Short mmCIF file of C-alpha atoms in Angstrom, two decimals:
data_model
loop_
_atom_site.label_atom_id
_atom_site.label_comp_id
_atom_site.label_asym_id
_atom_site.label_seq_id
_atom_site.Cartn_x
_atom_site.Cartn_y
_atom_site.Cartn_z
CA GLY V 6 -12.30 46.83 -62.01
CA ASN V 7 -10.06 43.71 -61.81
CA VAL V 8 -8.82 44.85 -58.40
CA TYR V 9 -8.97 42.61 -55.35
CA LEU V 10 -9.40 44.51 -52.09
CA SER V 11 -7.85 42.83 -49.08
CA ARG V 12 -6.70 43.71 -45.60
CA GLU V 13 -3.52 42.76 -43.87
CA VAL V 14 -3.60 40.06 -41.19
CA ARG V 15 -0.87 40.24 -38.55
CA LYS V 16 -0.03 37.08 -36.66
CA TRP V 17 2.72 35.42 -34.68
CA VAL V 18 5.29 33.44 -36.66
CA ARG V 19 7.27 30.53 -35.27
CA GLU V 20 11.04 30.86 -35.74
CA LEU V 21 13.88 28.39 -35.43
CA ALA V 22 16.12 29.88 -32.77
CA GLY V 23 18.82 27.20 -32.90
CA THR V 24 19.68 23.58 -33.58
CA VAL V 25 21.42 21.14 -31.24
CA THR V 26 23.41 18.22 -32.67
CA LEU V 27 23.76 15.67 -29.90
CA GLY V 28 27.00 14.25 -31.26
CA ASP V 29 28.74 17.58 -30.62
CA PHE V 30 28.49 17.17 -26.83
CA ALA V 31 30.57 14.80 -24.76
CA THR V 32 28.54 15.08 -21.55
CA VAL V 33 25.04 15.83 -20.40
CA ASP V 34 26.36 18.92 -18.59
CA GLU V 35 27.69 20.35 -21.85
CA LEU V 36 24.35 19.69 -23.54
CA ARG V 37 22.46 21.34 -20.67
CA ASP V 38 24.74 24.39 -20.87
CA GLU V 39 24.06 24.72 -24.61
CA LEU V 40 20.30 24.47 -24.10
CA ILE V 41 20.51 27.19 -21.44
CA CYS V 42 22.43 29.45 -23.85
CA GLN V 43 20.04 28.84 -26.73
CA LEU V 44 16.95 29.55 -24.62
CA PHE V 45 18.59 32.71 -23.28
CA HIS V 46 19.49 34.02 -26.75
CA ALA V 47 16.09 33.05 -28.16
CA VAL V 48 14.55 35.54 -25.71
CA VAL V 49 17.14 38.36 -25.62
CA GLY V 50 18.27 38.08 -29.25
CA ALA V 51 21.07 36.14 -30.87
CA SER V 52 23.27 39.17 -31.62
CA ARG V 53 23.97 42.61 -30.18
CA LEU V 54 23.71 43.80 -33.79
CA PRO V 55 20.21 42.53 -34.71
CA LEU V 56 19.93 42.39 -38.49
CA ALA V 57 17.94 39.18 -39.01
CA SER V 58 14.68 38.56 -37.15
CA VAL V 59 16.06 35.73 -35.01
CA GLU V 60 18.87 38.04 -33.87
CA THR V 61 16.34 40.56 -32.52
CA PRO V 62 15.07 40.43 -28.91
CA MET V 63 11.54 39.11 -28.50
CA VAL V 64 9.00 41.90 -28.15
CA PRO V 65 7.90 40.83 -24.63
CA PHE V 66 11.53 41.03 -23.51
CA SER V 67 11.90 44.55 -24.90
CA PHE V 68 8.90 45.64 -22.82
CA GLY V 69 9.89 43.89 -19.59
CA GLU V 70 7.30 41.12 -19.79
CA LEU V 71 9.58 38.13 -20.37
CA PHE V 72 13.05 37.04 -19.36
CA TYR V 73 14.82 33.70 -19.18
CA CYS V 74 17.71 32.71 -16.97
CA TYR V 75 18.63 29.24 -15.74
CA ARG V 76 17.98 28.83 -12.01
CA PRO V 77 19.38 25.49 -10.81
CA ALA V 78 18.56 26.30 -7.18
CA ALA V 79 14.86 26.73 -7.98
CA GLY V 80 14.31 23.04 -8.77
CA ALA V 81 11.64 21.57 -11.00
CA GLY V 82 8.81 23.35 -9.19
CA GLY V 83 10.48 26.76 -8.97
CA GLY V 84 7.94 28.45 -11.20
CA SER V 85 8.19 31.89 -12.72
CA LEU V 86 9.00 35.21 -11.08
CA SER V 87 6.50 38.05 -11.22
CA THR V 88 7.87 41.01 -9.21
CA TYR V 89 11.07 43.00 -9.46
CA ARG V 90 12.08 41.89 -5.95
CA GLU V 91 11.68 38.25 -6.94
CA LEU V 92 13.65 38.97 -10.07
CA ILE V 93 16.56 40.40 -8.08
CA ASP V 94 16.52 37.68 -5.41
CA GLY V 95 16.00 34.77 -7.78
CA MET V 96 18.48 35.56 -10.52
CA LEU V 97 21.61 36.80 -8.81
CA ALA V 98 22.87 33.34 -7.93
CA PRO V 99 26.63 32.73 -8.39
CA PRO V 100 26.26 30.75 -11.67
CA THR V 101 24.82 33.82 -13.38
CA THR V 102 27.20 35.12 -16.07
CA THR V 103 28.02 38.75 -16.85
CA PRO V 104 25.82 38.82 -20.00
CA GLU V 105 22.96 37.32 -18.00
CA ARG V 106 23.38 39.89 -15.22
CA GLY V 107 23.42 42.67 -17.83
CA ARG V 108 20.20 41.41 -19.38
CA LEU V 109 18.75 40.91 -15.90
CA LEU V 110 19.39 44.56 -15.09
CA GLU V 111 17.86 45.56 -18.43
CA THR V 112 14.77 43.50 -17.60
CA LEU V 113 14.61 45.01 -14.12
CA LEU V 114 14.65 48.51 -15.62
CA HIS V 115 11.97 47.62 -18.16
CA ALA V 116 9.71 45.96 -15.60
CA THR V 117 9.99 48.32 -12.62
CA PRO V 118 7.52 51.24 -12.49
CA PHE V 119 9.07 54.67 -11.99
CA ALA V 120 7.40 54.91 -8.58
CA ASP V 121 9.26 51.80 -7.37
CA MET V 122 12.65 52.61 -8.89
CA ALA V 123 14.20 53.76 -5.61
CA ASP V 124 13.21 50.54 -3.86
CA ALA V 125 14.47 48.42 -6.77
CA ALA V 126 17.77 50.33 -6.85
CA GLY V 127 18.24 49.78 -3.14
CA HIS V 128 17.49 46.08 -3.36
CA PHE V 129 19.83 45.70 -6.34
CA GLY V 130 22.60 48.05 -5.28
CA GLU V 131 23.28 46.44 -1.91
CA ARG V 132 24.52 43.33 -3.75
CA PHE V 133 27.27 45.07 -5.74
CA ALA V 134 30.36 47.15 -5.14
CA GLU V 135 30.39 50.58 -6.78
CA GLN V 136 32.77 49.66 -9.62
CA ASP V 137 30.85 46.47 -10.32
CA LEU V 138 27.65 48.51 -10.62
CA ALA V 139 29.29 50.94 -13.03
CA ALA V 140 30.66 48.08 -15.14
CA LEU V 141 27.25 46.39 -15.18
CA LEU V 142 25.54 49.59 -16.33
CA ARG V 143 28.05 49.83 -19.19
CA THR V 144 27.38 46.18 -20.06
CA VAL V 145 23.66 46.91 -20.38
CA PHE V 146 24.24 49.61 -22.99
CA ASN V 147 26.97 47.69 -24.81
CA GLU V 148 24.52 44.83 -25.40
CA VAL V 149 21.14 46.58 -25.57
CA SER V 150 18.96 46.96 -28.64
CA LEU V 151 17.21 50.32 -28.31
CA SER V 152 14.67 49.49 -31.02
CA PRO V 153 11.78 49.52 -30.32
CA TYR V 154 12.48 52.64 -28.30
CA THR V 155 10.92 52.36 -24.85
CA ASP V 156 11.33 54.19 -21.54
CA LEU V 157 14.54 52.23 -20.81
CA VAL V 158 16.83 55.27 -21.02
CA ASP V 159 14.64 57.40 -18.75
CA LYS V 160 14.37 54.55 -16.26
CA THR V 161 18.14 54.06 -16.32
CA LEU V 162 18.67 57.72 -15.46
CA ALA V 163 16.16 57.41 -12.60
CA PHE V 164 17.90 54.20 -11.44
CA VAL V 165 21.30 55.92 -11.42
CA ARG V 166 19.91 58.85 -9.42
CA ALA V 167 18.39 56.42 -6.91
CA LEU V 168 21.74 54.63 -6.53
CA GLU V 169 23.40 58.01 -5.88
CA MET V 170 20.83 58.93 -3.26
CA ARG V 171 21.57 55.68 -1.44
CA GLY V 172 25.33 56.18 -1.70
CA ASP V 173 25.84 53.07 -3.86
CA LEU V 174 27.21 55.28 -6.67
CA SER V 175 29.28 58.39 -6.10
CA LEU V 176 28.54 61.57 -8.04
CA ALA V 177 31.82 61.14 -9.91
CA THR V 178 31.15 57.51 -10.89
CA ALA V 179 27.66 58.35 -12.10
CA ALA V 180 28.96 61.29 -14.13
CA ASP V 181 31.66 59.08 -15.66
CA PHE V 182 29.07 56.48 -16.68
CA LEU V 183 26.93 59.10 -18.42
CA GLY V 184 30.05 60.63 -20.00
CA TYR V 185 30.96 57.19 -21.33
CA LEU V 186 27.52 56.89 -22.94
CA LEU V 187 27.89 60.30 -24.59
CA ARG V 188 31.38 59.58 -25.91
CA GLN V 189 30.53 56.12 -27.25
CA ASN V 190 27.27 57.30 -28.77
CA GLY V 191 29.09 60.23 -30.33
CA ARG V 192 31.61 57.95 -32.02
CA HIS V 193 28.81 55.67 -33.17
CA LEU V 194 26.85 58.53 -34.76
CA THR V 195 30.02 59.80 -36.38
CA ALA V 196 30.44 56.41 -38.06
CA TYR V 197 26.76 55.80 -38.80
CA ASP V 198 25.06 59.18 -39.12
CA LEU V 199 21.34 59.79 -39.54
CA VAL V 200 21.69 61.05 -43.11
CA THR V 201 23.35 58.07 -44.79
CA PHE V 202 22.75 55.21 -42.35
CA HIS V 203 19.96 53.98 -40.06
CA HIS V 204 17.64 53.81 -43.07
CA ARG V 205 18.48 57.48 -43.74
CA GLY V 206 17.50 58.47 -40.22
CA ALA V 207 14.29 56.43 -39.98
CA ASN V 208 15.62 54.55 -36.94
CA TYR V 209 16.86 57.24 -34.58
CA PRO V 210 16.92 55.83 -31.01
CA ASP V 211 20.60 56.79 -30.69
CA ALA V 212 19.61 60.45 -31.12
CA LEU V 213 16.94 60.09 -28.43
CA LEU V 214 19.48 58.45 -26.11
CA LEU V 215 21.88 61.33 -26.79
CA ASP V 216 19.19 63.90 -25.96
CA ALA V 217 18.09 62.30 -22.68
CA VAL V 218 21.59 61.61 -21.36
CA LEU V 219 22.93 65.02 -22.37
CA LYS V 220 20.14 66.86 -20.55
CA ASP V 221 20.85 64.82 -17.39
CA TYR V 222 24.57 65.54 -17.85
CA LEU V 223 23.92 69.27 -18.10
CA ALA V 224 21.89 69.14 -14.88
CA ARG V 225 24.84 67.47 -13.14
CA ILE V 226 27.22 70.15 -14.38
CA GLU V 227 24.87 72.81 -13.01
CA HIS V 228 24.74 71.23 -9.55
CA CYS V 229 28.33 69.89 -9.36
CA PRO V 230 30.52 72.09 -11.61
CA ASP V 231 33.64 71.15 -9.62
CA LEU V 232 33.50 67.64 -11.10
CA PHE V 233 34.19 69.13 -14.53
CA ALA V 234 36.72 71.84 -13.64
CA ASP V 235 40.48 71.44 -13.29
CA ARG V 236 41.69 71.94 -9.73
CA PRO V 237 44.52 74.48 -9.34
CA ASP V 238 46.52 71.85 -7.41
CA GLY V 239 45.45 68.96 -9.64
CA ASP V 240 48.00 66.60 -11.16
CA THR V 241 48.14 65.35 -14.74
CA ALA V 242 45.93 62.33 -14.03
CA SER V 243 43.13 64.35 -12.41
CA ARG V 244 43.22 66.89 -15.25
CA ALA V 245 42.89 64.07 -17.77
CA VAL V 246 39.75 62.87 -15.96
CA THR V 247 38.04 66.28 -15.94
CA ARG V 248 39.03 66.86 -19.56
CA ARG V 249 37.46 63.52 -20.50
CA ARG V 250 34.24 64.59 -18.78
CA ARG V 251 34.25 67.87 -20.70
CA ARG V 252 34.92 65.95 -23.92
CA ALA V 253 31.66 64.08 -23.42
CA LEU V 254 29.83 67.42 -23.10
CA ARG V 255 31.45 68.93 -26.20
CA GLN V 256 30.85 65.90 -28.43
CA GLY V 257 27.29 65.40 -27.18
CA TYR V 258 26.41 69.09 -27.49
CA LEU V 259 27.83 69.29 -31.00
CA LEU V 260 25.85 66.27 -32.27
CA ARG V 261 22.62 67.25 -30.51
CA ARG V 262 22.74 70.70 -32.12
CA ARG V 263 23.69 69.14 -35.46
CA TYR V 264 20.50 67.02 -35.52
CA GLU V 265 18.03 69.65 -34.36
CA ASN V 266 15.11 69.82 -36.85
CA HIS V 267 16.33 66.79 -38.80
CA ALA V 268 13.38 65.13 -40.61
CA VAL V 269 12.42 61.79 -39.03
CA PRO V 270 9.41 59.41 -39.07
CA ASP V 271 6.71 59.69 -36.41
CA LEU V 272 8.46 56.97 -34.38
CA PRO V 273 11.98 55.53 -34.68
CA THR V 274 11.75 52.26 -36.58
CA SER V 275 13.18 50.20 -39.43
CA PRO V 276 11.46 48.23 -42.22
CA GLY V 277 11.88 45.00 -40.26
CA GLU V 278 10.83 46.52 -36.93
CA ASN V 279 7.80 48.12 -38.57
CA THR V 280 6.36 44.70 -39.48
CA ARG V 281 6.51 43.35 -35.92
CA VAL V 282 3.51 43.13 -33.60
CA LEU V 283 4.17 45.85 -31.02
CA PRO V 284 1.99 47.30 -28.23
CA ALA V 285 -0.48 50.08 -28.96
CA SER V 286 2.09 52.62 -27.71
CA HIS V 287 4.12 51.84 -30.84
CA PRO V 288 1.75 52.08 -33.81
CA ARG V 289 2.91 51.15 -37.26
CA VAL V 290 4.64 53.97 -39.16
CA PRO V 291 3.52 54.59 -42.78
CA ASP V 292 5.99 52.83 -45.05
CA GLU V 293 6.62 55.93 -47.15
CA GLN V 294 8.10 57.70 -44.12
CA LEU V 295 10.78 55.01 -43.95
CA THR V 296 11.72 54.98 -47.61
CA GLN V 297 11.09 58.61 -48.60
CA PRO V 298 12.54 61.26 -46.25
CA LYS V 299 10.52 63.97 -48.02
CA CYS V 300 7.32 62.34 -46.68
CA ARG V 301 8.41 62.87 -43.07
CA THR V 302 6.70 65.71 -41.24
CA LYS V 303 8.25 65.28 -37.77
CA ARG V 304 11.37 67.26 -36.93
CA LEU V 305 13.83 65.95 -34.38
CA PHE V 306 13.90 68.04 -31.16
CA ALA V 307 11.57 70.61 -32.75
CA GLY V 308 10.64 73.33 -30.29
CA ASP V 309 13.24 72.04 -27.82
CA PRO V 310 16.52 73.83 -28.62
CA LEU V 311 19.43 72.70 -26.51
CA SER V 312 20.50 76.29 -25.97
CA ASP V 313 17.55 76.63 -23.58
CA TYR V 314 19.28 74.19 -21.21
CA LEU V 315 22.49 76.19 -20.90
CA THR V 316 22.98 77.99 -17.60
CA PRO V 317 25.90 80.14 -16.49
CA ASN V 318 27.66 77.11 -14.97
CA THR V 319 27.10 74.81 -17.94
CA ALA V 320 28.09 77.54 -20.41
CA VAL V 321 31.43 77.96 -18.63
CA VAL V 322 32.16 74.22 -18.81
CA LEU V 323 31.08 74.11 -22.46
CA ARG V 324 33.43 76.96 -23.35
CA GLN V 325 36.24 75.19 -21.50
CA SER V 326 35.48 71.98 -23.42
CA VAL V 327 35.99 73.89 -26.67
CA ALA V 328 39.18 75.50 -25.30
CA ASP V 329 40.41 71.94 -24.68
CA LEU V 330 40.85 71.62 -28.45
CA GLU V 331 44.34 73.01 -27.87
CA HIS V 332 45.19 69.42 -26.92
CA SER V 333 45.90 67.24 -29.95
CA ASP V 334 43.86 64.28 -28.68
CA GLU V 335 40.80 66.53 -28.21
CA LEU V 336 41.23 67.91 -31.72
CA ARG V 337 41.47 64.37 -33.04
CA GLU V 338 38.31 63.37 -31.17
CA LEU V 339 36.28 65.66 -33.43
CA GLY V 340 36.82 63.17 -36.25
CA MET V 341 36.84 59.91 -34.31
CA ALA V 342 34.34 57.16 -35.14
CA LEU V 343 33.71 53.56 -34.15
CA PHE V 344 32.98 51.16 -37.03
CA LEU V 345 31.76 47.58 -36.69
CA ASP V 346 33.06 44.58 -38.61
CA ARG V 347 32.07 40.92 -38.88
CA PRO V 348 34.92 39.44 -40.92
CA PHE V 349 34.66 35.73 -40.10
CA GLY V 350 31.29 34.94 -41.70
CA ASP V 351 32.20 35.96 -45.24
CA ARG V 352 31.65 32.44 -46.60
CA LYS V 353 28.11 32.15 -45.30
CA ALA V 354 25.15 32.31 -47.67
CA PRO V 355 23.67 35.73 -48.56
CA ALA V 356 21.13 36.90 -45.93
CA GLU V 357 22.06 33.97 -43.64
CA PRO V 358 22.08 34.94 -39.93
CA ASP V 359 25.64 35.51 -38.77
CA ALA V 360 26.69 35.14 -35.14
CA THR V 361 30.46 35.11 -35.76
CA LEU V 362 32.68 37.55 -33.87
CA LEU V 363 31.65 41.19 -34.08
CA LEU V 364 34.69 43.46 -33.91
CA SER V 365 34.80 47.23 -33.49
CA CYS V 366 37.47 49.56 -34.81
CA ALA V 367 38.42 53.14 -34.03
CA ALA V 368 38.83 55.35 -37.09
CA PHE V 369 39.59 59.00 -37.83
CA SER V 370 38.49 61.39 -40.59
CA ARG V 371 40.24 64.73 -41.05
CA SER V 372 37.38 66.05 -43.20
CA VAL V 373 34.78 65.23 -40.51
CA ALA V 374 36.89 66.99 -37.86
CA ASP V 375 37.31 70.00 -40.15
CA GLU V 376 33.56 70.21 -40.80
CA ARG V 377 32.90 70.15 -37.06
CA LEU V 378 35.39 72.92 -36.41
CA ARG V 379 33.53 75.08 -38.91
CA PHE V 380 30.20 74.10 -37.33
CA LEU V 381 31.48 75.13 -33.87
CA ALA V 382 32.51 78.50 -35.29
CA GLN V 383 29.88 79.37 -37.87
CA SER V 384 26.71 77.75 -36.48
CA LEU V 385 27.32 77.58 -32.73
CA GLY V 386 29.54 80.61 -32.21
CA LEU V 387 31.80 78.71 -29.82
CA LEU V 388 34.96 79.55 -31.80
CA THR V 389 35.99 82.84 -33.32
CA PRO V 390 36.95 82.79 -37.02
CA GLU V 391 40.57 83.29 -36.01
CA GLU V 392 40.50 80.43 -33.49
CA CYS V 393 38.82 78.20 -36.05
CA GLU V 394 41.56 78.83 -38.64
CA VAL V 395 44.28 78.13 -36.08
CA HIS V 396 42.68 74.77 -35.20
CA ARG V 397 42.12 73.91 -38.88
CA ARG V 398 45.80 74.51 -39.57
CA ARG V 399 46.77 72.34 -36.59
CA LEU V 400 44.35 69.68 -37.84
CA ARG V 401 46.05 69.59 -41.25
CA GLU V 402 49.40 69.12 -39.50
CA LEU V 403 48.13 66.46 -37.09
CA GLU V 404 50.09 63.22 -37.48
CA ILE V 405 47.81 60.20 -37.75
CA LYS V 406 49.10 56.65 -38.20
CA GLY V 407 46.31 54.59 -39.69
CA LEU V 408 45.29 52.23 -42.46
CA PRO V 409 43.63 54.09 -45.35
CA LEU V 410 40.32 53.00 -46.82
CA ASP V 411 41.82 51.87 -50.11
CA ALA V 412 43.82 49.22 -48.21
CA VAL V 413 40.62 47.66 -46.82
CA GLY V 414 38.63 45.21 -48.94
CA ASN V 415 34.89 44.82 -49.33
CA PRO V 416 33.09 41.76 -47.89
CA PRO V 417 32.38 39.14 -50.57
CA ARG V 418 28.67 38.89 -49.77
CA PRO V 419 26.08 41.68 -49.61
CA GLY V 420 24.39 42.97 -46.49
CA VAL V 421 27.38 42.35 -44.21
CA ILE V 422 28.51 45.06 -41.81
CA ALA V 423 32.16 45.83 -42.53
CA LEU V 424 34.89 48.44 -42.17
CA SER V 425 34.41 49.35 -45.82
CA ASP V 426 31.09 50.99 -44.78
CA ALA V 427 33.27 53.94 -43.80
CA ARG V 428 33.43 54.88 -47.49
CA ARG V 429 29.83 55.99 -47.23
CA ALA V 430 30.57 58.20 -44.21
CA ALA V 431 33.71 60.03 -45.45
CA PRO V 432 36.28 59.02 -48.08
CA ASP V 433 39.30 59.92 -45.95
CA PHE V 434 38.67 57.71 -42.91
CA VAL V 435 41.76 55.88 -41.69
CA PHE V 436 41.56 52.95 -39.27
CA LEU V 437 43.63 53.22 -36.10
CA HIS V 438 43.08 50.05 -34.07
CA THR V 439 40.63 47.31 -33.21
CA THR V 440 39.19 47.95 -29.74
CA ALA V 441 40.78 46.08 -26.84
CA ALA V 442 37.51 44.44 -25.77
CA THR V 443 36.89 42.86 -29.17
CA LEU V 444 40.57 41.88 -29.52
CA ARG V 445 40.18 39.94 -26.27
CA ASP V 446 37.18 38.17 -27.80
CA LEU V 447 39.30 37.32 -30.84
CA PHE V 448 42.16 35.85 -28.81
CA GLU V 449 39.73 33.95 -26.59
CA GLN V 450 38.19 32.24 -29.63
CA PHE V 451 41.28 31.41 -31.69
CA ASP V 452 44.62 29.98 -30.55
CA PHE V 453 47.43 32.39 -31.47
CA THR V 454 50.00 31.00 -29.01
CA GLN V 455 52.29 29.81 -31.83
CA LEU V 456 52.72 33.42 -32.92
CA GLN V 457 53.93 34.94 -29.66
CA ASP V 458 57.32 35.58 -31.22
CA ARG V 459 55.64 38.24 -33.42
CA PHE V 460 53.25 39.78 -30.90
CA ASN V 461 51.68 39.02 -27.54
CA PRO V 462 48.05 38.15 -28.26
CA TYR V 463 47.17 38.05 -24.56
CA ASN V 464 48.29 41.53 -23.58
CA VAL V 465 45.89 43.63 -25.64
CA ALA V 466 45.72 46.42 -23.06
CA ARG V 467 49.22 47.68 -23.91
CA GLN V 468 49.28 47.29 -27.66
CA LYS V 469 47.37 48.72 -30.59
CA LEU V 470 46.49 46.06 -33.15
CA LEU V 471 44.21 46.31 -36.17
CA LEU V 472 42.48 43.44 -37.95
CA ALA V 473 41.10 44.29 -41.39
CA ARG V 474 40.21 42.62 -44.68
CA ALA V 475 42.97 42.64 -47.28
CA ALA V 476 42.44 44.94 -50.24
CA ASN V 477 41.37 41.97 -52.39
CA GLY V 478 38.83 40.93 -49.74
CA THR V 479 39.92 37.27 -49.60
CA SER V 480 41.96 37.26 -46.39
CA LEU V 481 42.45 39.15 -43.13
CA ILE V 482 45.58 41.04 -42.10
CA LEU V 483 46.64 41.87 -38.54
CA TYR V 484 48.63 45.11 -38.28
CA ASP V 485 50.67 46.56 -35.43
CA GLY V 486 50.46 50.16 -34.21
CA GLU V 487 52.79 51.31 -37.01
CA MET V 488 50.47 49.67 -39.59
CA ARG V 489 53.06 46.99 -40.37
CA PRO V 490 51.50 43.62 -41.30
CA LEU V 491 52.10 41.01 -38.62
CA LEU V 492 50.01 38.17 -39.95
CA GLU V 493 47.73 37.26 -42.85
CA VAL V 494 45.04 34.64 -42.32
CA ALA V 495 42.05 33.23 -44.16
CA VAL V 496 38.88 31.70 -42.75
CA ASP V 497 38.96 27.91 -43.23
CA THR V 498 35.40 26.93 -44.14
CA ARG V 499 36.02 23.32 -45.20
CA LEU V 500 34.06 22.01 -42.20
CA GLY V 501 31.47 24.78 -42.15
CA TYR V 502 30.35 26.75 -39.11
CA ARG V 503 29.27 25.68 -35.66
CA ARG V 504 27.43 27.58 -32.95
CA ARG V 505 28.30 27.16 -29.29
CA ALA V 506 27.23 29.23 -26.27
CA GLY V 507 25.65 31.85 -28.51
CA ARG V 508 28.77 32.36 -30.62
CA GLU V 509 29.42 31.02 -34.11
CA TYR V 510 32.83 30.07 -35.49
CA PRO V 511 34.41 28.22 -38.42
CA VAL V 512 34.97 24.66 -37.22
CA ALA V 513 38.34 24.37 -38.97
CA GLY V 514 39.48 27.72 -37.55
CA LEU V 515 41.80 30.04 -39.47
CA LYS V 516 44.72 29.23 -41.71
CA GLN V 517 47.80 31.37 -42.01
CA VAL V 518 48.45 32.44 -45.57
CA ASN V 519 51.77 31.08 -46.93
CA GLU V 520 52.58 29.29 -43.67
CA LYS V 521 52.34 25.67 -42.58
CA PHE V 522 50.30 25.65 -39.41
CA PRO V 523 46.60 26.43 -38.80
CA ILE V 524 45.11 28.63 -36.08
CA ALA V 525 42.64 26.48 -34.23
CA VAL V 526 39.45 27.39 -32.42
CA LEU V 527 39.72 27.39 -28.63
CA GLN V 528 36.88 25.35 -27.11
#
């Protein structure tokens, strides 16, 4: 019948992970350092936002079977490591960087069986102070790619409990780490929801993370309710801490209930992920489930309503978290989101891998906050109709200083993550500030010292700055906290791009629009 029947053959494909130009390095030590970085990123992925294949972690890394870290003390005959104890002992040498330690901990969690988690936590925890451990746990989840979705989250929760049992993490520090995950994940899902983004909900590991962490959080509230309650003799600072912990519960509970029974594929995946060779535990999902939501038969959290996990203690804290909406910052949090932006690679070719700076920006939508107030009242019964109307009126009167969407331009090439993606989430998003962590990355890469008369680029902790594309999309504007333009720059691409230590940058740096001097790259 003029039809050729064939079957698909799946095989490994060799990829170019990076290129080294010898003339770019003045010394052998610099060359060695670059080789170390390129090998490291070839294994763990070239970007914390993996869009292209080379930016994605290797499958053996995602399942705890492969890790790379330079070990100068091991010598030429050092060989590989094969147990979690060897991993801890062999890769915590002083030259190890923070990203390497974060990926090391991720590998340790992947590779350690649940039965040995207590021993691994003890061996690992005795090498770190409590605050260093908490910071390292946050680093893991700031850099991790949760797709393919493995048992990493469950193992992390077991690891944290083991650290608590040993006394390496206090109950409060552990609760604050989990609260941080809930708050950050909540802002992420507000920006990139499972209806419009994530391939219209086909890739839903963030929802699974939310579910697992929230259930653990509820168990902690049940056993240690005092951590989440205001003390009668507490000062302003201590009340701010407990209110922040309750905020994590409210935002997590709201989103978890919002996504109950949402149609999803059999497994969380994306079109690119679905073509990879994964273990038998992750079979290939039928393509129609990715592209056609009506073909999905699985329902998220079906038969597992979150209301079943509420106890008298947790219900009290949840009600208090809703009562906290009397505070303006808690009311604002209902509409807060965290959008990502990669504004320095605009001149690269379409679909070309982009490892330039990834910035994140806090934004607020009044319509999203209003919808959530109505959801709390009408669907969850946590607000009375009268209380809901009072908060909606306060929300309309809430003063927000931000940059509106119509002042932000679109990226000039398709497929680039940008602040303008917020238009797909809600039309009234306003951008408040670029996050302090990514501002530090910006000022570490480019030399802004000549502009210190306008702002202090090296004291990002005490100032709110926003970097966004101009409305015409051809330049970038830096705004202060009052949304007054401080500086307009353009990416100088005359000399192309260069990659160094896993980060890509325009060789010629930036150029200030209508000014005489350039902004060079710090090397």
